[in-house]
Coordinates of N, CA and C in Angstrom, one line a residue:
M14 N -27.7 -38.1 -86.2 CA -28.3 -38.6 -84.9 C -29.7 -38.4 -84.7
T15 N -30.5 -39.4 -84.4 CA -31.8 -39.0 -84.0 C -31.8 -38.1 -82.4
T16 N -33.0 -37.7 -82.5 CA -33.0 -36.9 -81.0 C -33.4 -37.8 -80.1
K17 N -33.8 -39.1 -80.2 CA -34.0 -40.1 -79.2 C -32.7 -40.5 -78.5
L18 N -31.8 -40.6 -79.5 CA -30.5 -41.4 -79.4 C -29.5 -40.2 -78.6
R19 N -29.7 -39.1 -79.2 CA -28.9 -37.9 -78.3 C -29.3 -37.7 -77.0
L20 N -30.7 -37.8 -76.9 CA -31.3 -37.5 -75.4 C -30.9 -38.9 -74.5
S21 N -31.0 -40.0 -75.0 CA -30.5 -41.2 -74.4 C -29.2 -41.1 -74.2
L22 N -28.2 -40.5 -74.9 CA -26.8 -40.3 -74.7 C -26.7 -39.2 -73.3
L23 N -27.3 -38.2 -73.5 CA -27.1 -37.3 -72.4 C -27.7 -37.6 -71.0
I24 N -28.7 -38.7 -71.3 CA -29.2 -38.9 -69.9 C -28.0 -39.9 -69.2
A25 N -27.4 -40.7 -70.1 CA -26.5 -41.5 -69.5 C -25.4 -41.1 -69.2
A26 N -25.0 -40.0 -69.9 CA -23.6 -39.3 -69.2 C -23.9 -38.6 -68.0
F27 N -25.0 -38.0 -68.1 CA -25.5 -37.2 -66.7 C -25.8 -38.3 -65.5
S28 N -26.4 -39.5 -65.8 CA -26.5 -40.4 -64.6 C -25.0 -40.8 -64.1
S29 N -24.2 -41.1 -65.0 CA -22.9 -41.5 -64.7 C -22.1 -40.5 -64.0
L30 N -22.3 -39.0 -64.3 CA -21.7 -38.0 -63.5 C -22.3 -37.9 -62.3
C31 N -23.5 -38.0 -62.0 CA -24.1 -38.0 -60.7 C -23.8 -39.2 -59.6
L32 N -23.8 -40.5 -60.6 CA -23.4 -41.7 -59.7 C -21.8 -41.8 -59.4
F33 N -20.9 -41.2 -60.1 CA -19.7 -41.1 -59.7 C -19.3 -40.1 -58.8
G34 N -20.0 -38.8 -58.9 CA -20.1 -37.7 -58.0 C -20.3 -38.3 -56.6
C35 N -21.2 -39.1 -56.5 CA -22.0 -39.4 -55.4 C -20.9 -40.3 -54.6
I36 N -20.4 -41.1 -55.3 CA -19.4 -41.9 -54.8 C -18.2 -41.2 -54.0
D37 N -17.8 -40.2 -54.9 CA -16.5 -39.4 -54.5 C -16.9 -38.8 -53.4
I38 N -18.0 -38.1 -53.1 CA -18.4 -37.3 -51.9 C -18.3 -38.2 -50.7
V39 N -18.9 -39.3 -50.8 CA -18.9 -40.4 -49.6 C -17.4 -40.9 -49.4
N40 N -16.6 -41.1 -50.4 CA -15.3 -41.6 -50.0 C -14.0 -40.4 -49.9
K41 N -14.6 -39.5 -50.0 CA -13.4 -38.3 -50.1 C -13.0 -38.2 -48.5
E42 N -11.8 -37.9 -48.5 CA -11.1 -38.0 -47.2 C -11.0 -36.3 -46.8
V43 N -11.4 -36.0 -45.5 CA -11.3 -34.4 -45.4 C -11.1 -34.3 -44.1
T44 N -10.7 -33.0 -43.6 CA -10.3 -32.7 -42.2 C -11.7 -32.4 -41.4
I45 N -11.7 -32.3 -40.2 CA -12.9 -31.7 -39.4 C -13.3 -30.3 -40.0
N46 N -12.3 -29.4 -40.0 CA -12.3 -28.2 -40.4 C -13.2 -27.9 -41.8
E47 N -12.7 -28.7 -42.7 CA -13.6 -28.9 -43.8 C -14.7 -29.3 -43.8
V48 N -15.1 -30.3 -43.0 CA -16.7 -30.6 -42.7 C -17.4 -29.6 -42.3
T49 N -16.8 -28.8 -41.2 CA -17.7 -27.9 -40.5 C -17.7 -26.8 -41.1
K50 N -16.7 -26.5 -42.0 CA -16.6 -25.1 -42.7 C -16.3 -23.8 -41.5
M51 N -15.8 -24.1 -40.4 CA -15.5 -23.3 -39.6 C -14.1 -22.5 -39.8
K52 N -14.0 -21.4 -39.7 CA -12.8 -20.8 -39.5 C -12.4 -20.6 -38.1
D53 N -11.1 -20.7 -37.7 CA -10.8 -20.1 -36.3 C -10.9 -19.0 -35.8
S54 N -11.3 -17.9 -36.7 CA -11.9 -16.6 -36.4 C -13.1 -16.6 -35.9
D55 N -14.0 -17.5 -36.4 CA -15.4 -17.5 -36.5 C -16.0 -18.0 -34.6
V56 N -14.8 -18.9 -34.3 CA -15.3 -19.6 -33.0 C -15.0 -18.7 -32.0
T57 N -16.0 -18.3 -31.1 CA -15.7 -17.4 -29.8 C -15.8 -17.9 -28.5
K58 N -16.5 -19.5 -28.6 CA -16.7 -20.2 -27.5 C -16.8 -21.7 -27.7
I59 N -16.3 -22.7 -26.9 CA -16.7 -23.7 -27.2 C -17.2 -24.4 -25.9
V60 N -18.4 -25.3 -25.9 CA -19.1 -25.8 -24.9 C -18.6 -27.4 -24.8
F61 N -18.0 -27.7 -23.8 CA -17.7 -29.2 -23.6 C -18.6 -30.0 -22.9
S62 N -19.1 -31.2 -23.1 CA -20.1 -31.6 -22.5 C -19.7 -33.2 -22.0
D63 N -19.9 -33.7 -21.1 CA -19.4 -35.0 -20.6 C -20.4 -36.1 -20.6
G64 N -20.3 -37.1 -21.5 CA -21.7 -38.0 -21.8 C -21.7 -39.0 -20.4
R65 N -20.6 -39.0 -19.6 CA -20.9 -40.0 -18.5 C -21.6 -39.4 -17.5
G66 N -21.8 -38.0 -17.6 CA -22.4 -37.5 -16.6 C -21.7 -36.9 -15.3
K67 N -20.3 -37.3 -15.2 CA -19.4 -36.9 -14.3 C -19.4 -35.3 -14.0
N68 N -19.2 -34.4 -15.3 CA -19.0 -33.2 -15.4 C -20.1 -32.4 -15.9
K69 N -20.2 -31.2 -15.4 CA -21.5 -30.2 -16.2 C -20.8 -29.6 -17.2
P70 N -21.4 -29.2 -18.2 CA -21.1 -28.6 -19.4 C -19.8 -27.5 -18.9
F71 N -18.9 -27.3 -19.8 CA -17.9 -26.3 -19.6 C -17.7 -25.4 -20.6
T72 N -17.5 -24.0 -20.3 CA -17.5 -23.3 -21.6 C -16.2 -22.6 -21.4
L73 N -15.6 -22.7 -22.9 CA -14.1 -22.2 -23.0 C -14.5 -21.0 -23.9
K74 N -13.9 -19.8 -23.3 CA -13.7 -18.7 -24.1 C -12.4 -17.9 -24.5
D75 N -11.5 -18.6 -24.0 CA -9.8 -18.1 -24.3 C -9.5 -18.3 -25.7
K76 N -9.5 -17.2 -26.6 CA -9.1 -17.5 -27.8 C -7.9 -18.5 -28.1
M77 N -6.8 -18.3 -27.3 CA -5.5 -19.0 -27.5 C -6.1 -20.5 -27.2
K78 N -6.7 -20.7 -26.2 CA -7.0 -22.3 -26.2 C -8.0 -22.8 -27.1
I79 N -8.9 -21.9 -27.5 CA -9.9 -22.4 -28.5 C -9.2 -22.7 -30.0
N80 N -8.1 -21.9 -30.3 CA -7.3 -22.1 -31.3 C -6.4 -23.5 -31.2
E81 N -5.8 -23.6 -29.9 CA -5.3 -25.0 -29.6 C -6.0 -26.3 -29.8
F82 N -7.2 -25.9 -29.4 CA -8.2 -27.1 -29.3 C -8.4 -27.6 -30.9
L83 N -8.7 -26.5 -31.6 CA -9.3 -26.6 -33.2 C -8.0 -27.1 -33.9
K84 N -6.8 -26.9 -33.5 CA -5.8 -27.4 -34.4 C -5.5 -28.6 -33.8
M85 N -5.8 -29.1 -32.5 CA -5.6 -30.4 -32.1 C -6.5 -31.5 -33.0
I86 N -7.9 -31.0 -33.0 CA -9.0 -32.0 -33.6 C -8.6 -31.9 -35.2
D87 N -8.3 -30.8 -35.8 CA -7.9 -30.9 -37.2 C -7.1 -31.7 -37.9
G88 N -6.4 -32.1 -36.9 CA -5.2 -33.4 -37.1 C -6.0 -34.6 -37.5
Y89 N -7.1 -34.9 -37.6 CA -7.9 -36.1 -37.9 C -8.1 -36.0 -39.4
V90 N -8.0 -37.1 -40.1 CA -8.4 -37.0 -41.5 C -9.8 -38.1 -41.5
I91 N -10.8 -37.5 -41.8 CA -11.9 -38.4 -41.8 C -12.5 -38.6 -43.2
K92 N -13.6 -39.5 -43.0 CA -14.3 -39.9 -44.3 C -15.7 -40.5 -44.0
K93 N -16.8 -39.6 -44.8 CA -18.0 -39.9 -44.3 C -18.6 -41.3 -44.4
E94 N -19.1 -42.0 -43.5 CA -19.6 -43.4 -43.3 C -20.7 -43.7 -44.5
S95 N -20.8 -44.6 -45.1 CA -21.9 -44.9 -45.9 C -23.0 -45.5 -45.2
K96 N -22.6 -46.3 -44.3 CA -23.7 -47.1 -43.5 C -22.9 -46.9 -42.1
H97 N -23.8 -46.9 -41.1 CA -23.4 -46.9 -39.6 C -24.4 -47.4 -38.6
E98 N -24.0 -47.8 -37.5 CA -24.8 -48.1 -36.5 C -24.9 -46.9 -35.6
E99 N -26.2 -46.5 -34.9 CA -26.3 -45.6 -34.0 C -25.4 -45.8 -32.8
I100 N -24.6 -44.7 -32.5 CA -23.6 -44.9 -31.1 C -24.6 -45.0 -30.0
K101 N -23.8 -45.9 -29.3 CA -24.5 -46.3 -27.8 C -24.3 -45.5 -26.9
G102 N -23.0 -44.7 -26.6 CA -22.8 -43.9 -25.4 C -21.4 -43.1 -26.3
W103 N -21.1 -42.0 -25.2 CA -20.0 -41.0 -25.8 C -19.3 -40.7 -24.7
I104 N -18.3 -40.3 -24.6 CA -17.5 -39.6 -23.5 C -17.4 -38.1 -23.6
N105 N -17.1 -37.6 -24.7 CA -17.0 -36.2 -24.8 C -17.8 -35.8 -26.0
A106 N -18.6 -34.5 -26.0 CA -19.0 -33.7 -27.1 C -18.7 -32.2 -26.9
V107 N -18.4 -31.6 -27.8 CA -18.5 -30.1 -28.1 C -19.2 -29.4 -28.9
D108 N -19.7 -28.2 -28.5 CA -20.5 -27.4 -29.7 C -19.5 -26.1 -29.7
F109 N -19.5 -25.8 -31.1 CA -18.8 -24.7 -31.3 C -19.8 -23.4 -31.6
Y110 N -19.5 -22.1 -31.1 CA -20.3 -20.9 -31.1 C -19.5 -19.7 -31.7
N111 N -20.3 -19.2 -32.4 CA -19.9 -17.5 -32.4 C -20.9 -16.7 -31.9
G112 N -20.6 -16.0 -30.8 CA -21.7 -15.4 -30.1 C -22.5 -16.6 -29.6
D113 N -23.7 -16.5 -29.8 CA -24.8 -17.2 -29.2 C -25.1 -18.3 -30.4
K114 N -24.7 -18.1 -31.6 CA -25.0 -18.9 -32.7 C -24.2 -20.0 -32.7
K115 N -24.9 -21.3 -32.8 CA -23.7 -22.7 -33.0 C -23.6 -22.8 -34.4
L116 N -22.3 -23.0 -34.3 CA -21.6 -23.3 -35.7 C -21.5 -24.7 -36.0
A117 N -21.3 -25.6 -35.0 CA -21.1 -27.1 -35.3 C -21.2 -27.8 -34.0
S118 N -21.3 -29.0 -34.2 CA -21.3 -30.1 -32.8 C -20.7 -31.3 -33.3
I119 N -19.7 -31.7 -32.5 CA -19.1 -33.0 -32.7 C -19.1 -34.0 -31.3
T120 N -19.6 -35.1 -31.7 CA -19.7 -36.2 -30.5 C -18.5 -37.1 -30.8
F121 N -17.4 -37.0 -29.7 CA -16.4 -37.7 -30.2 C -16.6 -39.2 -29.7
S122 N -16.7 -40.1 -30.6 CA -17.1 -41.7 -30.6 C -16.4 -42.2 -31.6
N123 N -16.5 -43.3 -31.8 CA -15.9 -44.1 -32.9 C -17.0 -44.8 -33.6
P124 N -17.6 -44.2 -34.6 CA -17.4 -42.9 -35.4 C -17.7 -41.7 -34.8
L125 N -16.9 -40.8 -35.4 CA -17.3 -39.2 -34.9 C -18.7 -39.0 -35.4
K126 N -19.2 -38.1 -34.7 CA -20.7 -37.7 -35.1 C -20.5 -36.1 -35.2
I127 N -20.5 -35.7 -36.6 CA -20.4 -34.2 -36.8 C -21.8 -33.6 -37.3
D128 N -22.6 -32.8 -36.5 CA -23.7 -32.2 -36.9 C -24.7 -33.4 -37.3
G129 N -24.7 -34.2 -36.6 CA -25.8 -35.6 -37.1 C -25.0 -36.5 -38.0
V130 N -24.0 -36.2 -38.7 CA -23.5 -37.2 -39.7 C -22.4 -37.8 -39.2
Y131 N -22.3 -39.2 -39.4 CA -21.0 -40.1 -38.9 C -19.9 -40.1 -40.0
Y132 N -18.7 -40.0 -39.4 CA -17.6 -40.2 -40.2 C -16.6 -40.9 -39.4
E133 N -16.0 -41.8 -40.4 CA -14.8 -42.6 -39.7 C -13.4 -42.0 -39.6
I134 N -12.7 -42.0 -38.8 CA -11.4 -41.6 -38.8 C -10.5 -42.4 -39.5
V135 N -9.7 -41.9 -40.8 CA -8.9 -42.8 -41.5 C -7.4 -42.4 -41.2
K136 N -7.1 -41.2 -40.5 CA -5.8 -40.9 -40.1 C -5.8 -40.1 -39.0
G137 N -4.9 -40.8 -38.1 CA -4.8 -40.2 -36.8 C -5.7 -41.1 -35.6
Q138 N -5.5 -41.0 -34.5 CA -6.3 -42.0 -33.5 C -7.0 -41.2 -32.6
L139 N -8.2 -41.3 -32.7 CA -9.1 -40.7 -31.6 C -8.8 -41.1 -30.3
S140 N -8.4 -40.1 -29.5 CA -7.9 -40.2 -28.2 C -8.8 -39.5 -27.1
T141 N -9.5 -40.0 -26.6 CA -10.5 -39.4 -25.4 C -9.6 -39.0 -24.5
E142 N -8.4 -39.7 -24.1 CA -7.6 -39.1 -23.1 C -7.0 -37.9 -23.4
K143 N -6.5 -37.7 -24.5 CA -5.9 -36.4 -25.0 C -7.1 -35.4 -24.9
I144 N -8.1 -35.6 -25.2 CA -9.3 -34.5 -25.2 C -9.5 -34.2 -23.7
E145 N -9.5 -35.4 -22.8 CA -9.8 -35.1 -21.5 C -8.9 -34.2 -20.7
N146 N -7.6 -34.6 -21.1 CA -6.3 -33.9 -20.6 C -6.5 -32.3 -20.9
F147 N -6.7 -32.3 -22.2 CA -7.0 -30.7 -22.5 C -7.9 -30.3 -21.9
I148 N -9.2 -30.7 -21.5 CA -10.3 -30.0 -20.6 C -9.8 -29.7 -19.4
K149 N -8.9 -30.9 -18.8 CA -8.5 -30.9 -17.5 C -7.6 -29.7 -17.3
S150 N -6.7 -29.4 -18.3 CA -5.7 -28.4 -18.2 C -6.5 -26.8 -18.3
I151 N -7.4 -26.8 -18.8 CA -8.2 -25.5 -18.8 C -9.4 -25.4 -17.6
N152 N -9.5 -26.6 -17.1 CA -10.5 -26.7 -16.1 C -10.1 -27.6 -15.0
P153 N -9.6 -27.1 -14.1 CA -9.0 -28.2 -13.0 C -10.0 -28.8 -12.5
D154 N -11.3 -28.5 -12.2 CA -12.2 -29.3 -11.6 C -13.1 -30.3 -12.5
W155 N -12.5 -30.4 -13.7 CA -13.0 -31.5 -14.8 C -12.8 -32.9 -14.3
K156 N -13.2 -34.0 -14.0 CA -13.2 -35.1 -13.3 C -12.6 -36.1 -14.6
L157 N -11.7 -36.9 -14.6 CA -11.1 -37.7 -15.6 C -11.9 -39.0 -15.4
Q158 N -11.9 -39.5 -16.6 CA -12.5 -41.1 -16.4 C -12.1 -41.8 -15.3

């Protein structure tokens, strides 16, 4: 085989791997924890924000409640969107911290926005009511919709 032919075949094989690899990454279904790469033990506080402006940001530091919330949101199976429109509004957003270091940020809208990247939910139903009720259970002053 000539050198040019070998090089052409090598380039074609590499290009195919890159193309199919990129498609697989976009279409891969994952959980929220797989996207954020957070471990339950890493999260020391969660700051909840209200996009409607009814509530001031609320900080949760109770480890049992943090783990409960992480399990609740990890029930969603999501897939990275290849095209999306900018979200117009949101009800809840959360920032996860280890001490003062921000680990991840999620805006609960449809689609979800995780660290600036949009994901569609493919398994599970996004329930802002469920999130609101969780926040209300740990912060009685939280005003619901």
